[in-house]
Structures are given as C-alpha cells and as structure tokens.
Coordinates of C-alpha atoms and ligand atoms in Angstrom, one line a residue:
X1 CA -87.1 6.3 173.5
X2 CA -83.4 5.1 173.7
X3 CA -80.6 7.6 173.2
X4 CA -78.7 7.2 170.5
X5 CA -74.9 8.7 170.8
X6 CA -72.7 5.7 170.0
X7 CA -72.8 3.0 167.2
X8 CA -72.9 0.7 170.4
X9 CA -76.2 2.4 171.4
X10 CA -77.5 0.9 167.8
X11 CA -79.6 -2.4 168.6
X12 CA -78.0 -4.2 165.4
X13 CA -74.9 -3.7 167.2
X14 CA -76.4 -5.4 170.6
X15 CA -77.7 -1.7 172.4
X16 CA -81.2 -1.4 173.6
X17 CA -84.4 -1.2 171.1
X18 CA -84.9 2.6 171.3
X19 CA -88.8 2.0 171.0
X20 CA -90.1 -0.4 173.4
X21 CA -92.9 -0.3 171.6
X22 CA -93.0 -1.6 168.0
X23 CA -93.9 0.9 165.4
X24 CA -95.6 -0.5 162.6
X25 CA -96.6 1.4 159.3
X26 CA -100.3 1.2 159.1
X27 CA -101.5 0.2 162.6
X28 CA -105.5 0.3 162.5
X29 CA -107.5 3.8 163.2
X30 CA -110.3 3.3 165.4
X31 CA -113.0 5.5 165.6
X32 CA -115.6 6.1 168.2
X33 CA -115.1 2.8 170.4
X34 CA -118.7 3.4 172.7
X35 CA -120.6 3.8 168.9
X36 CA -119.1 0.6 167.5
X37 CA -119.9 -1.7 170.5
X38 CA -123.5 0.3 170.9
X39 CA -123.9 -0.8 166.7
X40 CA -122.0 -4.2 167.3
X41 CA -125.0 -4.5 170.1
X42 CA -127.7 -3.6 167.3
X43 CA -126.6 -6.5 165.0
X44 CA -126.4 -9.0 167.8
X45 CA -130.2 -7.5 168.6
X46 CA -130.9 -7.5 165.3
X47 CA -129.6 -11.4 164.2
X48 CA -128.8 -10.0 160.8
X49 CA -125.2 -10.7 160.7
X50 CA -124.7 -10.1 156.6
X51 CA -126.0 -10.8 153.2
X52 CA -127.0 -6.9 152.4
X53 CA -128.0 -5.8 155.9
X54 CA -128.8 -2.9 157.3
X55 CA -125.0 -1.3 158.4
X56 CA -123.8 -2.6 154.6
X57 CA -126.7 0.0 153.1
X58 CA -125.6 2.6 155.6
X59 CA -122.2 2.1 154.5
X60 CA -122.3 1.5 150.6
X61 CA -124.9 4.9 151.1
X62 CA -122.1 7.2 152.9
X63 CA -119.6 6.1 150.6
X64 CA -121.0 6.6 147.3
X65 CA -122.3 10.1 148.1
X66 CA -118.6 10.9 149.8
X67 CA -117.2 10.2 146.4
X68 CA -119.8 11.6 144.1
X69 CA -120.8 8.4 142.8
X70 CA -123.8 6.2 142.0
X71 CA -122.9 2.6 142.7
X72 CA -121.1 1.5 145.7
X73 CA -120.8 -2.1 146.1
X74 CA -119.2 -3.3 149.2
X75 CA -117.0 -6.4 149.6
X76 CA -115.6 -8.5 151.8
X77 CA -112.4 -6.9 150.8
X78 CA -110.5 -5.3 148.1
X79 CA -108.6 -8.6 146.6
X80 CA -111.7 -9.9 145.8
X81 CA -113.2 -6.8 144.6
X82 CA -110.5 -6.5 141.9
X83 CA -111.4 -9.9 141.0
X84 CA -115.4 -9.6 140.6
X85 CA -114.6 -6.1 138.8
X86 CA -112.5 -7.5 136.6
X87 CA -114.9 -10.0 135.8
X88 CA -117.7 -7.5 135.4
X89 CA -115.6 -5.3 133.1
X90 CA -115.2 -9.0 131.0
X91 CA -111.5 -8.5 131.1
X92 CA -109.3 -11.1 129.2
X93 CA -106.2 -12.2 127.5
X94 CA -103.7 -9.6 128.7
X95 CA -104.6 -6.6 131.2
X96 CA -101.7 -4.1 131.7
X97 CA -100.7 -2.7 135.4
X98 CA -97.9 -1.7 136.9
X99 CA -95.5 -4.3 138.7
X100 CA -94.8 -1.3 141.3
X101 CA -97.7 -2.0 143.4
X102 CA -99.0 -4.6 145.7
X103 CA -99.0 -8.3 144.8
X104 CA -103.1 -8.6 145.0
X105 CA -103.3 -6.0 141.8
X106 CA -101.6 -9.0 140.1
X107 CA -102.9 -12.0 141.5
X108 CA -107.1 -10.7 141.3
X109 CA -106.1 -11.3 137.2
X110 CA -104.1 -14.1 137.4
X111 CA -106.5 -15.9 139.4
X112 CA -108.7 -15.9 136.6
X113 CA -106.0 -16.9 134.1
X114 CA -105.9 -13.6 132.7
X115 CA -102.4 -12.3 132.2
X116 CA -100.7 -9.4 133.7
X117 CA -98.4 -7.4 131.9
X118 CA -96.4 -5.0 134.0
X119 CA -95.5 -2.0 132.3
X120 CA -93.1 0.7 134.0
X121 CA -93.6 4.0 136.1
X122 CA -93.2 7.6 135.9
X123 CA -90.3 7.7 138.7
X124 CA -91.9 11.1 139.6
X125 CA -95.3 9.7 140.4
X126 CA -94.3 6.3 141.2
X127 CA -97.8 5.5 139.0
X128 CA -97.9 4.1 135.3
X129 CA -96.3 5.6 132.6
X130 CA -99.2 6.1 130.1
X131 CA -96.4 6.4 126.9
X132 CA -95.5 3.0 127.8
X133 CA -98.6 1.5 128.8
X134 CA -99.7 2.6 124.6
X135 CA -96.2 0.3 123.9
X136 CA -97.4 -2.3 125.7
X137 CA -100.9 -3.2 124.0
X138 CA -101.1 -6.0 122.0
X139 CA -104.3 -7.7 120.1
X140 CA -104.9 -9.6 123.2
X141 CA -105.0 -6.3 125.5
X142 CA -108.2 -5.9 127.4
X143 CA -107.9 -3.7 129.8
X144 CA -106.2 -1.6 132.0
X145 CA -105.6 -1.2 135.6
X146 CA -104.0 2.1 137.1
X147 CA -103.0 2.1 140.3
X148 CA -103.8 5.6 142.4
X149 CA -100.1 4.8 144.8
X150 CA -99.8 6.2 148.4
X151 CA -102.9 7.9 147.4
X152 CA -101.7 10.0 144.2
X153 CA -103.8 9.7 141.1
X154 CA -102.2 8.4 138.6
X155 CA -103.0 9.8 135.2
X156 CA -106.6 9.3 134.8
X157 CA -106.9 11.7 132.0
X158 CA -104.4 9.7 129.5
X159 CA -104.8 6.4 130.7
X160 CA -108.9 7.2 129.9
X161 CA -107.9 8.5 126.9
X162 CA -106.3 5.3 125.3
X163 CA -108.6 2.9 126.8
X164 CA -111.5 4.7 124.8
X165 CA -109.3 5.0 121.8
X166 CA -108.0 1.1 122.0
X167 CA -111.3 0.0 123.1
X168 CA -110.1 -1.1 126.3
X169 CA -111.5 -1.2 130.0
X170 CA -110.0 0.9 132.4
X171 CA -110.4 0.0 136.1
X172 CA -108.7 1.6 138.8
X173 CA -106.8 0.1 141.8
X174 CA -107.6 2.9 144.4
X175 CA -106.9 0.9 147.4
X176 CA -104.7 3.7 149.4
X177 CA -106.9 6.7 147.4
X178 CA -110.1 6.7 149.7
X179 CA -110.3 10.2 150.5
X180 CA -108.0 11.2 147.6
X181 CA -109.0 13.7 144.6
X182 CA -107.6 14.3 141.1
X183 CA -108.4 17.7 139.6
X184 CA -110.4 18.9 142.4
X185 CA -113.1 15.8 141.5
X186 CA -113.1 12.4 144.1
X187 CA -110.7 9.5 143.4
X188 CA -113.9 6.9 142.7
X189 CA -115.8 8.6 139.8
X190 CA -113.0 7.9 137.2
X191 CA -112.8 4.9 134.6
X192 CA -114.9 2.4 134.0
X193 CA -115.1 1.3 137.7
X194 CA -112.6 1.9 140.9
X195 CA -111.7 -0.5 144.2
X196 CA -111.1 1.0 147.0
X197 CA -109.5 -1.7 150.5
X198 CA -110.9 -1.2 153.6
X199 CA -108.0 -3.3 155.3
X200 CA -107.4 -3.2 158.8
X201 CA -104.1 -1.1 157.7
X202 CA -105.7 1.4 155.7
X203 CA -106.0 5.0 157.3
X204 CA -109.9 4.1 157.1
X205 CA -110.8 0.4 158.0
X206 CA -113.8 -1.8 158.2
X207 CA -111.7 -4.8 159.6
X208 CA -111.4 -6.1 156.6
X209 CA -113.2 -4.8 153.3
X210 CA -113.2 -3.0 150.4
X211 CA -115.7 -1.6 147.6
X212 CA -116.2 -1.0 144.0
X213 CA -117.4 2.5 143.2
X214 CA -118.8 2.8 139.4
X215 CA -121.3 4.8 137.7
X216 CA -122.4 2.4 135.2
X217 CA -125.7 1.0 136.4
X218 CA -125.1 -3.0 134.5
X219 CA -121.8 -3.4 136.1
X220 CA -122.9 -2.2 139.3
X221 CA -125.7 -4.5 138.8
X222 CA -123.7 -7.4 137.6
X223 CA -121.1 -7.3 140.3
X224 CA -123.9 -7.0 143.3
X225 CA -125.0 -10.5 141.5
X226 CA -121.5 -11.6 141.5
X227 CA -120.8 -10.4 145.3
X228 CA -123.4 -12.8 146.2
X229 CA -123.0 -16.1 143.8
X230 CA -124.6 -14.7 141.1
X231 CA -128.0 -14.9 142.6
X232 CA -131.4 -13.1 141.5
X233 CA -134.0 -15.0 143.7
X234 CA -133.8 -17.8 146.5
X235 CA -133.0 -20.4 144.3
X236 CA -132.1 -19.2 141.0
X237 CA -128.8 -18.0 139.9
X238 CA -127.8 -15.5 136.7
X239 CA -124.0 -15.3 136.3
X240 CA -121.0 -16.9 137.7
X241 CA -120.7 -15.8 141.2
X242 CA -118.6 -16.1 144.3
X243 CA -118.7 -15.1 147.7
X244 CA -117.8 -11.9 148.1
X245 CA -120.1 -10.0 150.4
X246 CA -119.1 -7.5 153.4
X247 CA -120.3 -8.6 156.6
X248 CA -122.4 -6.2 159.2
X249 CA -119.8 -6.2 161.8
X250 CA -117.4 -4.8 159.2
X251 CA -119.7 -2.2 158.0
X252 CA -120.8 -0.9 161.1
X253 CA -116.5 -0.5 161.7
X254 CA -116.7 1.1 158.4
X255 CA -119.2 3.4 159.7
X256 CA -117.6 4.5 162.6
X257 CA -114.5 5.3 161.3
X258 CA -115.9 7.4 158.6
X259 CA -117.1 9.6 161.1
X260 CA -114.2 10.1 162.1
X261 CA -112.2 10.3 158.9
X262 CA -111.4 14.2 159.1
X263 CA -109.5 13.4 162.4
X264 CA -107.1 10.6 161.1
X265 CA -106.7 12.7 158.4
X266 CA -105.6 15.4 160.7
X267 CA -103.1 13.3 162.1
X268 CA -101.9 12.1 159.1
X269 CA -101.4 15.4 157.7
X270 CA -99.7 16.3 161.2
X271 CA -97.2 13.6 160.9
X272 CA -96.5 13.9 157.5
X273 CA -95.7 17.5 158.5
X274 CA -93.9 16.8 161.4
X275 CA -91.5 14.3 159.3
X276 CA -91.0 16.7 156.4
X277 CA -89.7 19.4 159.4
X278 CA -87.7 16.5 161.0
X279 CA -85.8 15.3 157.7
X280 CA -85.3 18.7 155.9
X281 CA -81.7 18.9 154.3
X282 CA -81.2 15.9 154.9
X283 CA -79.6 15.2 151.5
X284 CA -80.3 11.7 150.1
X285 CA -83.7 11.6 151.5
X286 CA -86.6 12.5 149.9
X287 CA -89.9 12.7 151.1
X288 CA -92.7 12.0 148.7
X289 CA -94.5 15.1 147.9
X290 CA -98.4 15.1 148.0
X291 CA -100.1 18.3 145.9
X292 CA -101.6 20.4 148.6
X293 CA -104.6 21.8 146.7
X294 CA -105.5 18.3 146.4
X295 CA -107.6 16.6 149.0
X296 CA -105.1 13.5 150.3
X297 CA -105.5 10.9 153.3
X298 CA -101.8 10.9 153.6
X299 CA -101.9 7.6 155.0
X300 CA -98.5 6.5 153.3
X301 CA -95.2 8.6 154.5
X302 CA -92.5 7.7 152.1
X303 CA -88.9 8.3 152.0
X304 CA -87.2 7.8 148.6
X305 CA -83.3 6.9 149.3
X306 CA -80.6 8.0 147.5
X307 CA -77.6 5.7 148.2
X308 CA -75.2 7.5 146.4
X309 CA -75.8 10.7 148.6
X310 CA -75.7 9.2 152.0
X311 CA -73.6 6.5 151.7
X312 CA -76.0 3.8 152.9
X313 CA -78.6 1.7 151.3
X314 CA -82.2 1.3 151.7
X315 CA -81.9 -2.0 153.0
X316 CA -79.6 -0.9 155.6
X317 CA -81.2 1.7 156.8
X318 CA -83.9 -1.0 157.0
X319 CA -82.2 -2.9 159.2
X320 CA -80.7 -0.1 161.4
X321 CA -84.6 1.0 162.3
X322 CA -86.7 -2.2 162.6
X323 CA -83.4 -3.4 165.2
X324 CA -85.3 -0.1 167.2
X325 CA -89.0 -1.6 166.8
X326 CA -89.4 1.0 164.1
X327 CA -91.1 -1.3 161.5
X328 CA -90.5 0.6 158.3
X329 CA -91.8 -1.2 154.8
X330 CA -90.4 -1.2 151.8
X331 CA -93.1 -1.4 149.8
X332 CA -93.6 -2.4 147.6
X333 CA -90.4 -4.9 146.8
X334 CA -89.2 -6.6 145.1
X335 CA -91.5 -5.5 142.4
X336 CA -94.9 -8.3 141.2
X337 CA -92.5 -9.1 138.5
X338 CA -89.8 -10.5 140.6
X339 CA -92.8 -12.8 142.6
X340 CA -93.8 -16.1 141.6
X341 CA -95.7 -16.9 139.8
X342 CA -94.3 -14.2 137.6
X343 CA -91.0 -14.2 138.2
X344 CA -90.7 -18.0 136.2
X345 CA -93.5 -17.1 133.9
X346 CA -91.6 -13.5 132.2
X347 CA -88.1 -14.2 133.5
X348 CA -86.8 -10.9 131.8
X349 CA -89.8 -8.6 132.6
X350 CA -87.1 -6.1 134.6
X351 CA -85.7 -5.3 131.1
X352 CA -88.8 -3.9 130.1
X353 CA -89.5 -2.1 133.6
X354 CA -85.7 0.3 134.3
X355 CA -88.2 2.7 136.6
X356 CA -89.5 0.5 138.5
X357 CA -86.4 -1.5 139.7
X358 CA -84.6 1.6 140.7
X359 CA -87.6 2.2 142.4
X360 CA -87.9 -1.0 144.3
X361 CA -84.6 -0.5 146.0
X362 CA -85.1 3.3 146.8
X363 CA -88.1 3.1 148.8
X364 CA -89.1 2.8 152.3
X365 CA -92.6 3.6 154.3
X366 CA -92.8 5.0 157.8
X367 CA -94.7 4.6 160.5
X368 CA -97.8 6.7 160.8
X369 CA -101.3 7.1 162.0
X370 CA -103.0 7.7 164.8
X371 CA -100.8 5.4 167.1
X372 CA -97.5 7.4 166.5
X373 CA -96.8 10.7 168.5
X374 CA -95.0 13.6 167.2
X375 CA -92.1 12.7 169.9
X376 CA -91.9 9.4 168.4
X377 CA -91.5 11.0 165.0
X378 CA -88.5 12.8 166.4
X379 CA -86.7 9.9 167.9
X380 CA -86.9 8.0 164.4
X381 CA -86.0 11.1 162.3
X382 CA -82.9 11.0 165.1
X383 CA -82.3 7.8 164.1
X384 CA -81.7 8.2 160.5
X385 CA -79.6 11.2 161.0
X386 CA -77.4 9.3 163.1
X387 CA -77.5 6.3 161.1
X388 CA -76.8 8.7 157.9
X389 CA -73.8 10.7 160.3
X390 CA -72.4 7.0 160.5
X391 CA -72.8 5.6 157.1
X392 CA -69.2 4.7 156.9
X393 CA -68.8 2.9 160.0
X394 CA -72.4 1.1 159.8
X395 CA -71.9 -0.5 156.2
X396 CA -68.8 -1.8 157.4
X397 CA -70.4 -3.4 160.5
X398 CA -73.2 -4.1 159.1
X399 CA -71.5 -6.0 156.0
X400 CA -68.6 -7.5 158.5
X401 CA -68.8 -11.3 158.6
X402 CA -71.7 -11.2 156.1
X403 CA -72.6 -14.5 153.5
X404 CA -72.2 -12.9 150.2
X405 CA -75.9 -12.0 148.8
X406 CA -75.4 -14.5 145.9
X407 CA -73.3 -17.6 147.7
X408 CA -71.6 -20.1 145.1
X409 CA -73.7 -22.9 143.6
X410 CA -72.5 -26.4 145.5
X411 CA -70.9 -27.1 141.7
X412 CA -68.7 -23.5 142.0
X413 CA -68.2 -24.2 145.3
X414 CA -66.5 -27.2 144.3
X415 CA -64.4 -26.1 141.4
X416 CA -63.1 -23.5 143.5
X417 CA -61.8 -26.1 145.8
Ligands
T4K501 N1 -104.2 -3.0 145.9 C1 -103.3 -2.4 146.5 C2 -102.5 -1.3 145.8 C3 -103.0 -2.6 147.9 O1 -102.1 -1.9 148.5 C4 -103.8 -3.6 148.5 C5 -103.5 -3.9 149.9 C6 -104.8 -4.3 147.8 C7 -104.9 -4.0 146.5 C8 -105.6 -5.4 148.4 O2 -106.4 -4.9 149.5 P1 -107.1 -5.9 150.5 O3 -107.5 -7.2 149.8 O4 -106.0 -6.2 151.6 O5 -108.2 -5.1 151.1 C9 -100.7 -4.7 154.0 C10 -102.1 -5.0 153.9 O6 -102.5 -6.3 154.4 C11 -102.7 -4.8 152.5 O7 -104.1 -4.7 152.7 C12 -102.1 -3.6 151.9 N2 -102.5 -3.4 150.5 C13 -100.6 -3.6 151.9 C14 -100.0 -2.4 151.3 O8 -100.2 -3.7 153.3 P2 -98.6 -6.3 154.7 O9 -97.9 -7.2 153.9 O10 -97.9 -5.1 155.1 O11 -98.9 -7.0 156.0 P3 -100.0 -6.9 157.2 O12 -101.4 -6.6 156.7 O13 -99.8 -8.1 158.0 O14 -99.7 -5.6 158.2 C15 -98.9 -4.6 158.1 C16 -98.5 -4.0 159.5 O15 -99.6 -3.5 160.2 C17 -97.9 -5.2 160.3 O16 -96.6 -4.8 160.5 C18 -98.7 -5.2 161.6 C19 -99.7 -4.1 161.6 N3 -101.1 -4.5 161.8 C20 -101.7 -5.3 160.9 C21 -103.0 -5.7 161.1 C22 -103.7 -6.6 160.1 C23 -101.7 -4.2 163.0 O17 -101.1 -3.5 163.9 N4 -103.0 -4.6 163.2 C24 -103.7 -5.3 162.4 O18 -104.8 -5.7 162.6 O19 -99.9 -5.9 153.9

C-alpha cells in the first residue's frame, strides 16, 4: 500500500489510491476449488440441474444437523425465503421488525401487502428492543420478525416470550447468523421458523441462496410446497406457490464451502482480532464486541463512530477510505424507514425510532474475509488514524467548495434573489 504522511498523500485530495486493489466488505469465500468443479462435473454427468436434486439433499441434510434442526428447506435465496416463510407462518395486517437492518427484511412483507412496522433498537445490540416491540402491537399485529445483526442474537428469549403471550408468529431474519449461537444452542432452532442467506457475500455462500430452518413439521411441509408452486404431484397443485427452489450448482457451492467453514471462520476471527489490536485507544471508535463464549462467524467487522470524539464524521471517514479502494459500508443506512416505499408511506416513522437514527449515522463495516491480509488490515487501520490525527484539516477540505446538503428550493432560490 500507499504511504500516507501528508494530507496531499490522501486520494480525496488527488494522491495515489493506497490499495491498488479494491477492498470490498464481503468479497465471496471459496472453498475447495478442485471439489467444486469435480461436483459441478457430476451435475453436468448427472443432467439433473435442480428441482430437489441430489447436492440440494446433501445440502438441506448438512445444514439442518449443523444447526440442530429438523427441517431445512433450501431456496434460491434468502429474499425469497422471507417471503414463502412469511407466508407459511400466515402472517398479515401488520408484522413488526426493525428498520435497522437490510431493505429485503422489509420488502419480503411488503411484497405481499403486509405492513411493516419498524420498531427501534437496543443501541447496545443494534437488535430490537423487545419493550418497544410490546408498544408497538396493535389488533392488526401478526407477527414478528427479529433480526440476529452482524451475527448477534437478538433477544430470542423475550421476543418468544410475547409472541406466545400475544399470540403472534415469531420468525427470525438470521441472514448474517449461520454459524452463530445464543445461549450455547444454534442460531436456527429458535421461533417459529429462521432464514438464513447464502449470498455470494455471506462468510458462507452457495452463489446465491438461502434456507428456512424450522422444527415444525406443516410449515416445513407447506413451504417445500410453496418452494416449488405449490405442487403435490405432476399436475396437481395444493397452495399458492412460487418459484423458489435452490438450484444444484448452488448447492454443491454450498457444500463445498461448508467444509470449509471452520477455516473462514478462522480468518474471520483473525481479522477481527487483528483490527481490534490495530484500533485500540483509538477514542471515538468502537469496535463491535462479539461474546466470546458464543460460537460467531464474525463475518461483519464494525466500527461504531463517535463524531463528537474524533472530530470527523462517519460519512467522511467514508469518503477518506473508499478514495483508497477501501470499500467500507455503512450498513445499513439510511435506515428501511427512510426508503421508499416507506419513507412516503410513514413519513414520521424516525420519531418513533431515536436508536436507530443515531445508529444509521454511526456505523461503518470493514473489509474482511478471506481476501484481506493482516498487512492490509494495518494499512487501513493507518489510515483512519491519520485521517482521525487530521480531523481538523480534512473536514475543512473535505467541506471546501461543497453544495450545501439541503440546496434551496428553485422558489427560495428566487426570493433570495
Ligand atoms: N436479511 C438481511 C438482514 C440481509 O442482510 C440480507 C442480505 C437479506 C435478508 C437478503 O438475503 P439475500 O436475498 O441477498 O440472500 C449485500 C448483499 O447483496 C445482501 O445479500 C446482504 N444482505 C447485504 C448486507 O449486502 P450490497 O448492497 O452490499 O451489494 P452487493 O451484493 O452488490 O455487494 C457487496 C460487495 O461485495 C460489493 O462491493 C462487491 C462485492 N462482491 C459482490 C458480489 C455479489 C464481490 O466481490 N463478488 C460478488 O460476487 O448487498
């Protein structure tokens, strides 16, 4: 990488990216490359390219007995696997979720006309706030959805607890918790059923995918229906159905990785580490903690900013890095309730959500897996210490010359003139 010793250096400023490469967040984890092309080889051999083959088995098999569970139902990815469990669980009206998460936990209800109702965080946990979620039920309440973010559970054991009290469904958005436990026990086996992605960006990816994980035999059933239009026989459908099945090719990348899960995890872990060394006492920036006598897949390394400690904002700081090819994320802004079609739909949710918009402008994701080196950990830890060293000189270059965020209306422009 670059050296870094002078603002000039800085690529905003015009110096040279310090990465030639670009750093992204979640670039894939590939497993054994000589096993996936031997299986690709199989299903070509085979013809049996999807509908239930034989690598979706293997998969849905390895799965459900890593997590301790008796249904695993793969899909062809988690979006839609929100959408056909939500539609198993019979969810309607009004489901409550957080609005700190990503837009798909949102949109698998909306799709189906069924409202979401964001309800705030526990800043701590970034997860839902179970207090409030109680203060948000209404008569049209049907459900539940708790998200498990960056991999930490949120709280299973209240949210369970009003769902069977208020006669609600609880499902569980475990997209970044494969891997993950709660209480010693598997992120997979709590609620009425859990999702887990398979994304291409997930520490563990089957190209694209994702699964529902459930112990309840008729949902399981009804959603392998569901997966597959809602067919019982050639000819003869039973529910309403879509097309939601995982394909071979998919699974047998699923496969392969999962043999190899304990050594992205390893990495993970080591550049979780590695950061944690690189950005201790650096006042202002947190890292998320992770409980160690938990099992995690620390896929997610993320830095919560403090802007009145170092002097510069998230979003600059943003800007300083991905100038270096450092591709940092803030995930996950602005928030679902500052997204259409939300945003025009509940105008004033924010009012209702204090937690979560301090959150929004607080947090930002850094590159990991099994792409980034130690070294290259280093250089980007460099980076934000210089960038912090320089706060005072960087905002005001950074903000030099700058259109106000909020430029006059063409009507206030004109008064003003
Ligand atoms: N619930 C939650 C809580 C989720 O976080 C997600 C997905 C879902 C549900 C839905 O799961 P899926 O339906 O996707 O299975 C990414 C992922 O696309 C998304 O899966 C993930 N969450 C979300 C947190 O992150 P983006 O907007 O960051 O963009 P994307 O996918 O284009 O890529 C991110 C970076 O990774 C890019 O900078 C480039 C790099 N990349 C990406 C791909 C696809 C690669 O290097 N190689 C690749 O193949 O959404």
């Amino acid at each position: 990488m670059q050296d870094k010793s002078a603002l000039d250096d800085l690529a905003v400023f015009g110096g040279t990216p310090a990465s030639e490469e670009v750093l992204h967040v979640g670039r894939p984890n590939i497993g054994d490359r000589e096993r996936l092309l031997e299986r690709i080889n199989d299903i070509l051999e085979r013809k049996w390219l999807t509908n239930d083959g034989p690598y979706v088995q293997e998969f849905e098999r390895r799965v459900a007995a890593f997590v301790g569970v008796k249904h695993c139902i793969a899909m062809c990815n988690a979006t839609v696997a929100l959408e056909i469990a939500i539609r198993a669980l019979e969810m309607k009206g009004e489901v409550i979720i957080p609005s700190f998460t990503f837009i798909a936990t949102a949109h698998a209800l909306q799709w189906q006309e069924i409202t979401p109702v964001f309800c705030d965080i526990d800043p701590h946990i970034h997860n839902l706030d179970p207090i409030k979620v109680e203060e948000m039920i209404t008569p049209r309440t049907t459900g539940i959805i708790g998200v498990h973010l960056w991999g930490r559970a949120c709280d299973v054991d209240s949210l369970s607890d009003i769902a069977a009290r208020r006669g609600l469904k609880l499902l569980l958005d475990s997209a970044h918790a494969f891997g993950c436990s709660h209480k010693g026990r598997m992120i997979g086996g709590f609620g009425h059923a859990e999702v887990f992605s398979f994304h291409a960006t997930k520490f563990l990816n089957s190209l694209e995918g994702g699964a529902v994980v459930t112990n309840d035999d008729q949902v399981a059933r009804k959603m392998r229906l569901m997966k597959n239009f809602g067919f019982t026989y050639y000819d003869r459908s039973d529910y309403i159905g879509t097309n939601g099945k995982m394909n071979e090719i998919s699974a047998a990348m699923g496969v392969t990785n999962l043999e190899a899960m304990d050594e992205f995890i390893a990495v993970n872990y080591r550049n979780y580490q590695k950061y944690g060394q690189e950005l201790a006492g650096l006042e202002g920036i947190d890292l998320i903690a992770y409980d160690e006598k938990e099992k995690c897949n620390y896929q997610y390394v993320v830095i919560e900013i403090d802007e009145s400690k170092i002097g510069i904002t998230r979003d600059q700081l943003m800007e300083v890095l991905q100038a270096e090819n450092v591709l940092v994320r803030r995930y996950f802004y602005p928030g679902c309730h500052r997204m259409e079609p939300y945003r025009s739909s509940f105008p004033h949710a924010g009012l209702m959500l204090p937690e979560t918009e301090k959150l929004t402008t607080r947090v930002l994701c850094l590159p990991t897996g099994t792409s980034v080196s130690e070294d290259q950990i280093s250089d980007i830890c460099q980076i934000i210490r210089f960038a912090v060293e320089h706060e005072v000189e960087i905002t005001r270059r950074l903000n030099e010359g700058r259109v106000p965020t909020n430029p006059p209306t063409s009507i206030s422009a004109r008064q003003r003139d």
